[in-house]
mmCIF file of C-alpha atoms in Angstrom:
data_model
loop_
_atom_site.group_PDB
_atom_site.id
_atom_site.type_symbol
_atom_site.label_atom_id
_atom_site.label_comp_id
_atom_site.label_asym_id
_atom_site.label_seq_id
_atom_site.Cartn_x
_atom_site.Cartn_y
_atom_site.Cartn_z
ATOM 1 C CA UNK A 1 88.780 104.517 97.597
ATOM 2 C CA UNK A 2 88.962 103.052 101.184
ATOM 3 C CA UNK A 3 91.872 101.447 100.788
ATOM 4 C CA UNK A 4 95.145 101.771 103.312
ATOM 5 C CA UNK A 5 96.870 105.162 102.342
ATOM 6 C CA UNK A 6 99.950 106.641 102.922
ATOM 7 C CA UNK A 7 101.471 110.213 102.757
ATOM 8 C CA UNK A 8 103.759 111.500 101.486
ATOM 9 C CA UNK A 9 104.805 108.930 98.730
ATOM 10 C CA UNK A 10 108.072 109.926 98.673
ATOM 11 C CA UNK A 11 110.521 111.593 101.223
ATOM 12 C CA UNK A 12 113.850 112.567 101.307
ATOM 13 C CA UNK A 13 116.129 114.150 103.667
ATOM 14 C CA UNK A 14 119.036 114.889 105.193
ATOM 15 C CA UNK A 15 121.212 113.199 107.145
ATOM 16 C CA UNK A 16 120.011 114.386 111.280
ATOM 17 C CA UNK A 17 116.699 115.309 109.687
ATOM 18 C CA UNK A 18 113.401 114.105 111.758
ATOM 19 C CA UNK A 19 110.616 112.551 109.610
ATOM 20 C CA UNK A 20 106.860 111.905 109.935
ATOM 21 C CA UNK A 21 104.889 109.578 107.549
ATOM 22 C CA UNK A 22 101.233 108.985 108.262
ATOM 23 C CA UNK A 23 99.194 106.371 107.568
ATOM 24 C CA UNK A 24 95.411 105.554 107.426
ATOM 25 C CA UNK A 25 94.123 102.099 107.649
ATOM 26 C CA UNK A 26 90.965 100.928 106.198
ATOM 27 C CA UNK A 27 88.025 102.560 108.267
ATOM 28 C CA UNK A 28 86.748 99.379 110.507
ATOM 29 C CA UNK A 29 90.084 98.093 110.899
ATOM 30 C CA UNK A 30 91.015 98.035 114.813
ATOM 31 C CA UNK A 31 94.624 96.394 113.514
ATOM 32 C CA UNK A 32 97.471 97.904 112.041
ATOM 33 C CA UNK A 33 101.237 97.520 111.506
ATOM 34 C CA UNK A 34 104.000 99.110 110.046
ATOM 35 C CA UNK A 35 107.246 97.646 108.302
ATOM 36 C CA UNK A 36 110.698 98.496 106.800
ATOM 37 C CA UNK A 37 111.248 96.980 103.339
ATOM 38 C CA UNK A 38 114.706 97.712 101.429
ATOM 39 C CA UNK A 39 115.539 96.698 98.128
ATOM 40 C CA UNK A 40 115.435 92.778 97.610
ATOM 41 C CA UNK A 41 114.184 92.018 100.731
ATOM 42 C CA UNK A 42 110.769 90.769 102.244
ATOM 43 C CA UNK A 43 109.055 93.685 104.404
ATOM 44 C CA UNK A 44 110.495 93.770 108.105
ATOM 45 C CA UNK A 45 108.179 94.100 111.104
ATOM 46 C CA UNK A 46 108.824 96.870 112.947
ATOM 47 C CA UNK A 47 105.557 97.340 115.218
ATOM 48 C CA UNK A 48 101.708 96.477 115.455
ATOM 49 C CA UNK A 49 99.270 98.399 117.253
ATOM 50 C CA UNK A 50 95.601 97.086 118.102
ATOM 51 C CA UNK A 51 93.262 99.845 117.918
ATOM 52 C CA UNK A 52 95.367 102.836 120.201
ATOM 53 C CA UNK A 53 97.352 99.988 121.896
ATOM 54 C CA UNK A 54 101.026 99.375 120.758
ATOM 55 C CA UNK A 55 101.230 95.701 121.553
ATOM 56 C CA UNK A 56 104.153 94.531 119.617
ATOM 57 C CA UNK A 57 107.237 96.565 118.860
ATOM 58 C CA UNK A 58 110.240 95.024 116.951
ATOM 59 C CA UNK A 59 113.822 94.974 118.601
ATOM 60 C CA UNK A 60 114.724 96.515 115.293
ATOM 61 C CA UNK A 61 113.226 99.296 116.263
ATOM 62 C CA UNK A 62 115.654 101.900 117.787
ATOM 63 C CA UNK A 63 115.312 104.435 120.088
ATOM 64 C CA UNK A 64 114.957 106.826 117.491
ATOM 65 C CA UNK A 65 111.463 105.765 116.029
ATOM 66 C CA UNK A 66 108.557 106.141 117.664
ATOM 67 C CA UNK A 67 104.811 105.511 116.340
ATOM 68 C CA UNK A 68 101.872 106.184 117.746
ATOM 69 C CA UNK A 69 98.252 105.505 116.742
ATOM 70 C CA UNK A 70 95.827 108.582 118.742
ATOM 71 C CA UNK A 71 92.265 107.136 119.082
ATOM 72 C CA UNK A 72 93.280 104.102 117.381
ATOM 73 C CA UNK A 73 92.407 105.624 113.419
ATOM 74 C CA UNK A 74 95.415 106.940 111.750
ATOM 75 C CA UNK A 75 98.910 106.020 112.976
ATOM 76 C CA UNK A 76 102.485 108.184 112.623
ATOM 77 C CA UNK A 77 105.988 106.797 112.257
ATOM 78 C CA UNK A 78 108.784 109.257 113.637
ATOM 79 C CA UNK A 79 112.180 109.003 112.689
ATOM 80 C CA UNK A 80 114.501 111.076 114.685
ATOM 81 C CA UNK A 81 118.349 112.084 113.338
ATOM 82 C CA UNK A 82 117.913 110.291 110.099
ATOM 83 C CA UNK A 83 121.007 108.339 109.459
ATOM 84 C CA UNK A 84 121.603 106.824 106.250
ATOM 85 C CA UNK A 85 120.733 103.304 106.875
ATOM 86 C CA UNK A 86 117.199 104.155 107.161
ATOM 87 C CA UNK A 87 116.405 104.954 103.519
ATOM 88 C CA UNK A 88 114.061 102.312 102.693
ATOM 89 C CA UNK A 89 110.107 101.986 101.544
ATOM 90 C CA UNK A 90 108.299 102.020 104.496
ATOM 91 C CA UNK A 91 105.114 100.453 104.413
ATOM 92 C CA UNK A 92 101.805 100.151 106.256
ATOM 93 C CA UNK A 93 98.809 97.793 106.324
ATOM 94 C CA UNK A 94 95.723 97.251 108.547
ATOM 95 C CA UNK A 95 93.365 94.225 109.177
ATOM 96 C CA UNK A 96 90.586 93.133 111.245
ATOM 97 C CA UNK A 97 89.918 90.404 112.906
ATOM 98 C CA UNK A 98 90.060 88.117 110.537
ATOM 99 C CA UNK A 99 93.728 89.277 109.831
ATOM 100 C CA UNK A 100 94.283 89.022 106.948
ATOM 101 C CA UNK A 101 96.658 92.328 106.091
ATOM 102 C CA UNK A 102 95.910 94.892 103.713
ATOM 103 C CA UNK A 103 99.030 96.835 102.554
ATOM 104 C CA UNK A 104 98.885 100.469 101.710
ATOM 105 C CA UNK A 105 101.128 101.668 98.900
ATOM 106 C CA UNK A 106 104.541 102.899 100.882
ATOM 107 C CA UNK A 107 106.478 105.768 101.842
ATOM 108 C CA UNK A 108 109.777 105.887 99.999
ATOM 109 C CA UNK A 109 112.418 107.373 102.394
ATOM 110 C CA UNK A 110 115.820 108.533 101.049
ATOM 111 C CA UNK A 111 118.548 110.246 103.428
ATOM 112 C CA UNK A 112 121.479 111.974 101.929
ATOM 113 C CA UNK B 1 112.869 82.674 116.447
ATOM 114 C CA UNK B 2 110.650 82.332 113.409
ATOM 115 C CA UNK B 3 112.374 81.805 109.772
ATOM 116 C CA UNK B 4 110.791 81.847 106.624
ATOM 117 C CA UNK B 5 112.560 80.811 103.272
ATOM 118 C CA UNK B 6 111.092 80.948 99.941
ATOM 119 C CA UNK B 7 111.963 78.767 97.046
ATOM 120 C CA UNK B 8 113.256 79.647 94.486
ATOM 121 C CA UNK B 9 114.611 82.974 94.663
ATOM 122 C CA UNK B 10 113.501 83.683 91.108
ATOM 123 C CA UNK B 11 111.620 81.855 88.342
ATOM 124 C CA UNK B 12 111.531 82.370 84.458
ATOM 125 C CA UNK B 13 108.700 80.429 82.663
ATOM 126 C CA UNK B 14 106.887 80.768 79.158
ATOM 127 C CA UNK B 15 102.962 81.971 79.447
ATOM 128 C CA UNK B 16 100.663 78.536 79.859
ATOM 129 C CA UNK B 17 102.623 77.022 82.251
ATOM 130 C CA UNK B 18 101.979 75.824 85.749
ATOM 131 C CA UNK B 19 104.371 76.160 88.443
ATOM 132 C CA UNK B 20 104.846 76.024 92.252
ATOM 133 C CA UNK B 21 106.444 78.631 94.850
ATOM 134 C CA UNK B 22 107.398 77.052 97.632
ATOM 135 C CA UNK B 23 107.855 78.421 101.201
ATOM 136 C CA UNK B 24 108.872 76.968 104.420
ATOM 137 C CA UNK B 25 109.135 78.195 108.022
ATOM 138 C CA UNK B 26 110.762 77.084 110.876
ATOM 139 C CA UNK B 27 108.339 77.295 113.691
ATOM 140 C CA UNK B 28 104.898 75.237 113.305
ATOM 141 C CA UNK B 29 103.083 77.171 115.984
ATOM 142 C CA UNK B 30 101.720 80.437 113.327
ATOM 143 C CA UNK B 31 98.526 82.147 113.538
ATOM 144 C CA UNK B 32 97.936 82.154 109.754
ATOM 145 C CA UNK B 33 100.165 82.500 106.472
ATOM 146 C CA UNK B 34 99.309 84.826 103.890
ATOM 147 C CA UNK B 35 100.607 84.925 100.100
ATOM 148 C CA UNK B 36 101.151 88.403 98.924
ATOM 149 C CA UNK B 37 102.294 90.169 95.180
ATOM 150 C CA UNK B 38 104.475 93.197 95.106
ATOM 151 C CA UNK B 39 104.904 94.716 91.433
ATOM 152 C CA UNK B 40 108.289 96.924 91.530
ATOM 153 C CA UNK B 41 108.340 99.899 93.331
ATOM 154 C CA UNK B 42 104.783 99.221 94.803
ATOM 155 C CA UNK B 43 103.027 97.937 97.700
ATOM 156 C CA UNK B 44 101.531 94.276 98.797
ATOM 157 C CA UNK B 45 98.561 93.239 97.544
ATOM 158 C CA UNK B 46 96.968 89.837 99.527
ATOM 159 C CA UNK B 47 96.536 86.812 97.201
ATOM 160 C CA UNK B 48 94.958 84.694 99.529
ATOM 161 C CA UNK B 49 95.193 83.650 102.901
ATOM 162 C CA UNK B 50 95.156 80.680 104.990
ATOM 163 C CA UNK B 51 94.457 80.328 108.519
ATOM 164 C CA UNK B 52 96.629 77.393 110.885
ATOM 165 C CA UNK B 53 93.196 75.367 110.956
ATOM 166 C CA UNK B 54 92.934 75.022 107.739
ATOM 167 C CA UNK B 55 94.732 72.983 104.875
ATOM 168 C CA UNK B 56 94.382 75.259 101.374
ATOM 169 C CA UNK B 57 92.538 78.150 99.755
ATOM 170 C CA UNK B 58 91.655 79.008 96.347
ATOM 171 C CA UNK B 59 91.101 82.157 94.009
ATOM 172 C CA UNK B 60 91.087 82.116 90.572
ATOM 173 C CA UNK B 61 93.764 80.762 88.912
ATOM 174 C CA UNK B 62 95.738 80.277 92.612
ATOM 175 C CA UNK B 63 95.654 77.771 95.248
ATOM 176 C CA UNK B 64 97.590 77.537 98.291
ATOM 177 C CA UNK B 65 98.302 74.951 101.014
ATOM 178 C CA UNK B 66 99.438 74.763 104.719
ATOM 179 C CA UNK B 67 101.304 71.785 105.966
ATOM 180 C CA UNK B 68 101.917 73.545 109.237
ATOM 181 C CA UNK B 69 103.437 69.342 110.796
ATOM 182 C CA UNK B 70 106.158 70.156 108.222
ATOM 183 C CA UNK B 71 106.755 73.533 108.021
ATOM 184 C CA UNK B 72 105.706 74.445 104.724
ATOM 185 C CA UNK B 73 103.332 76.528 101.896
ATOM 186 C CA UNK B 74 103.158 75.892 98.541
ATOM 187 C CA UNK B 75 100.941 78.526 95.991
ATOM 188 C CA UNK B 76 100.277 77.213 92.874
ATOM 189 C CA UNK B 77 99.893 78.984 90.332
ATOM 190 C CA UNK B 78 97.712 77.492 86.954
ATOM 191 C CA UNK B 79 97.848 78.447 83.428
ATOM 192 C CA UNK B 80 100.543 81.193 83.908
ATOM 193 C CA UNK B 81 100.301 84.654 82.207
ATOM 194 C CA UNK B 82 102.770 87.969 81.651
ATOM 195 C CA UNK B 83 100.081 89.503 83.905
ATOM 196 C CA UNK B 84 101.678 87.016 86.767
ATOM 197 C CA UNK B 85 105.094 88.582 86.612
ATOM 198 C CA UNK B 86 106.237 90.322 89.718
ATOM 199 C CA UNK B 87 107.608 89.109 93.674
ATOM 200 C CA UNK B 88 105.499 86.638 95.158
ATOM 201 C CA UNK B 89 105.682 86.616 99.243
ATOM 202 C CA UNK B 90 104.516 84.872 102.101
ATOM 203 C CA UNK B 91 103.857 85.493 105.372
ATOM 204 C CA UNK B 92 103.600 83.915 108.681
ATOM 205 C CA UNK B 93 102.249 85.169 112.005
ATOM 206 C CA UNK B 94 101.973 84.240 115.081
ATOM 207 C CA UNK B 95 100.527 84.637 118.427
ATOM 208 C CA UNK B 96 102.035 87.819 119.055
ATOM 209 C CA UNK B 97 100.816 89.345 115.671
ATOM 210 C CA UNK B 98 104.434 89.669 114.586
ATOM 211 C CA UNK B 99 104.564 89.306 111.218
ATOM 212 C CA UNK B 100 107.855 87.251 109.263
ATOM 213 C CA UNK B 101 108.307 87.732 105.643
ATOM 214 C CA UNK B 102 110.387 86.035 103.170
ATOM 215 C CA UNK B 103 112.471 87.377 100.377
ATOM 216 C CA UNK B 104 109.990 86.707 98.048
ATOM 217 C CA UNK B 105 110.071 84.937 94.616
ATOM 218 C CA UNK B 106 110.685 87.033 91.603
ATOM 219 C CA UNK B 107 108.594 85.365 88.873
ATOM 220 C CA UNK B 108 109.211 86.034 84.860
ATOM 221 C CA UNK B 109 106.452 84.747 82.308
ATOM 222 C CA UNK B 110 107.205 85.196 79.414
ATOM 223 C CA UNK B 111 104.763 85.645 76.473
#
């Protein structure tokens, strides 16, 4: 499959916790972004990196997560001192230059 | 700062039928707009998408326009099946590559 993948599926933590979800885009993709998505809701940019380069980082985006794509493959999404509000599905996609985005299937994040 | 509302929220309709999801943004100056499904609990998959040069696309049993003058997307969806039930999204982007969803349409068919 060389889809967009996503590990682990499912996450949950406690409260002050740090957590890392990874994320690998389709192999010739040079594009990727990640989003926040909560229940009802349409998937909220949260940053967009073009091939190591983080060009685009949402305001939504606190000072406790950090992502980082090393040699422009895979990518990781940090979130320090988990705080309730941040359960959510968490989702990445990738695209090339033609753009169009190609979603991977989520990380589920639940603090308690 | 960008907006994007889509119309309506949800939709019920009995298998056969055609019907129209409508979405509408508030800034005309977009890179593309894409049209996404979401089945519950799972991630996007890309319908079709349409770049700010052009006017429509087509797959299947879909077709989508861009009226980018007025701010709005329609996808139209033909000959309606259970199959089609899930949330139906679109997306706009612009220069900056950030991406603006809307809520999404929840569409029921019903067999």
């Amino acid at each position: 499959d060389t889809g967009v993948s996503q590990d682990p599926r499912h996450k949950i933590t406690k409260r002050g916790q740090n957590v890392t979800f990874r994320c690998d885009p389709i192999s010739e993709h040079n594009r990727l972004y990640w989003y926040r998505q909560t229940l009802g809701q349409g998937p909220e940019f949260l940053t967009y990196f073009q091939n190591e380069a983080q060009l685009e980082k949402s305001r939504l985006l606190s000072d406790r997560f950090s992502a980082e794509r090393p040699k422009g493959s895979f990518s990781t999404l940090e979130i320090q001192r988990t705080e309730q509000g941040d359960s959510a599905m968490y989702l990445c996609a990738s695209s090339s230059e033609l753009y169009e985005q190609y979603f991977g299937p989520g990380t589920r994040l639940t603090v308690t | 700062k960008q907006e994007v509302t889509q119309i309506p929220a949800a939709l019920s309709v009995p298998e056969g039928e055609n019907l129209v999801l409508n979405c509408s943004f508030t800034d005309s100056a977009i890179y593309n707009l894409q049209w996404f499904r979401q089945d519950p609990g799972k991630g996007l998959t890309s319908l079709l998408l349409i770049q700010s040069s052009q006017r429509e696309q087509t797959s299947g049993r879909l077709n989508a326009s861009l009226d980018k003058s007025s701010g709005r997307s329609t996808l139209y969806i033909a000959a309606s099946q259970p199959g089609d039930s899930a949330t139906y999204l679109c997306a706009v982007t612009a220069g900056g590559f950030k991406t603006i969803f809307g809520a999404g349409t929840r569409l029921f068919v019903k067999a």
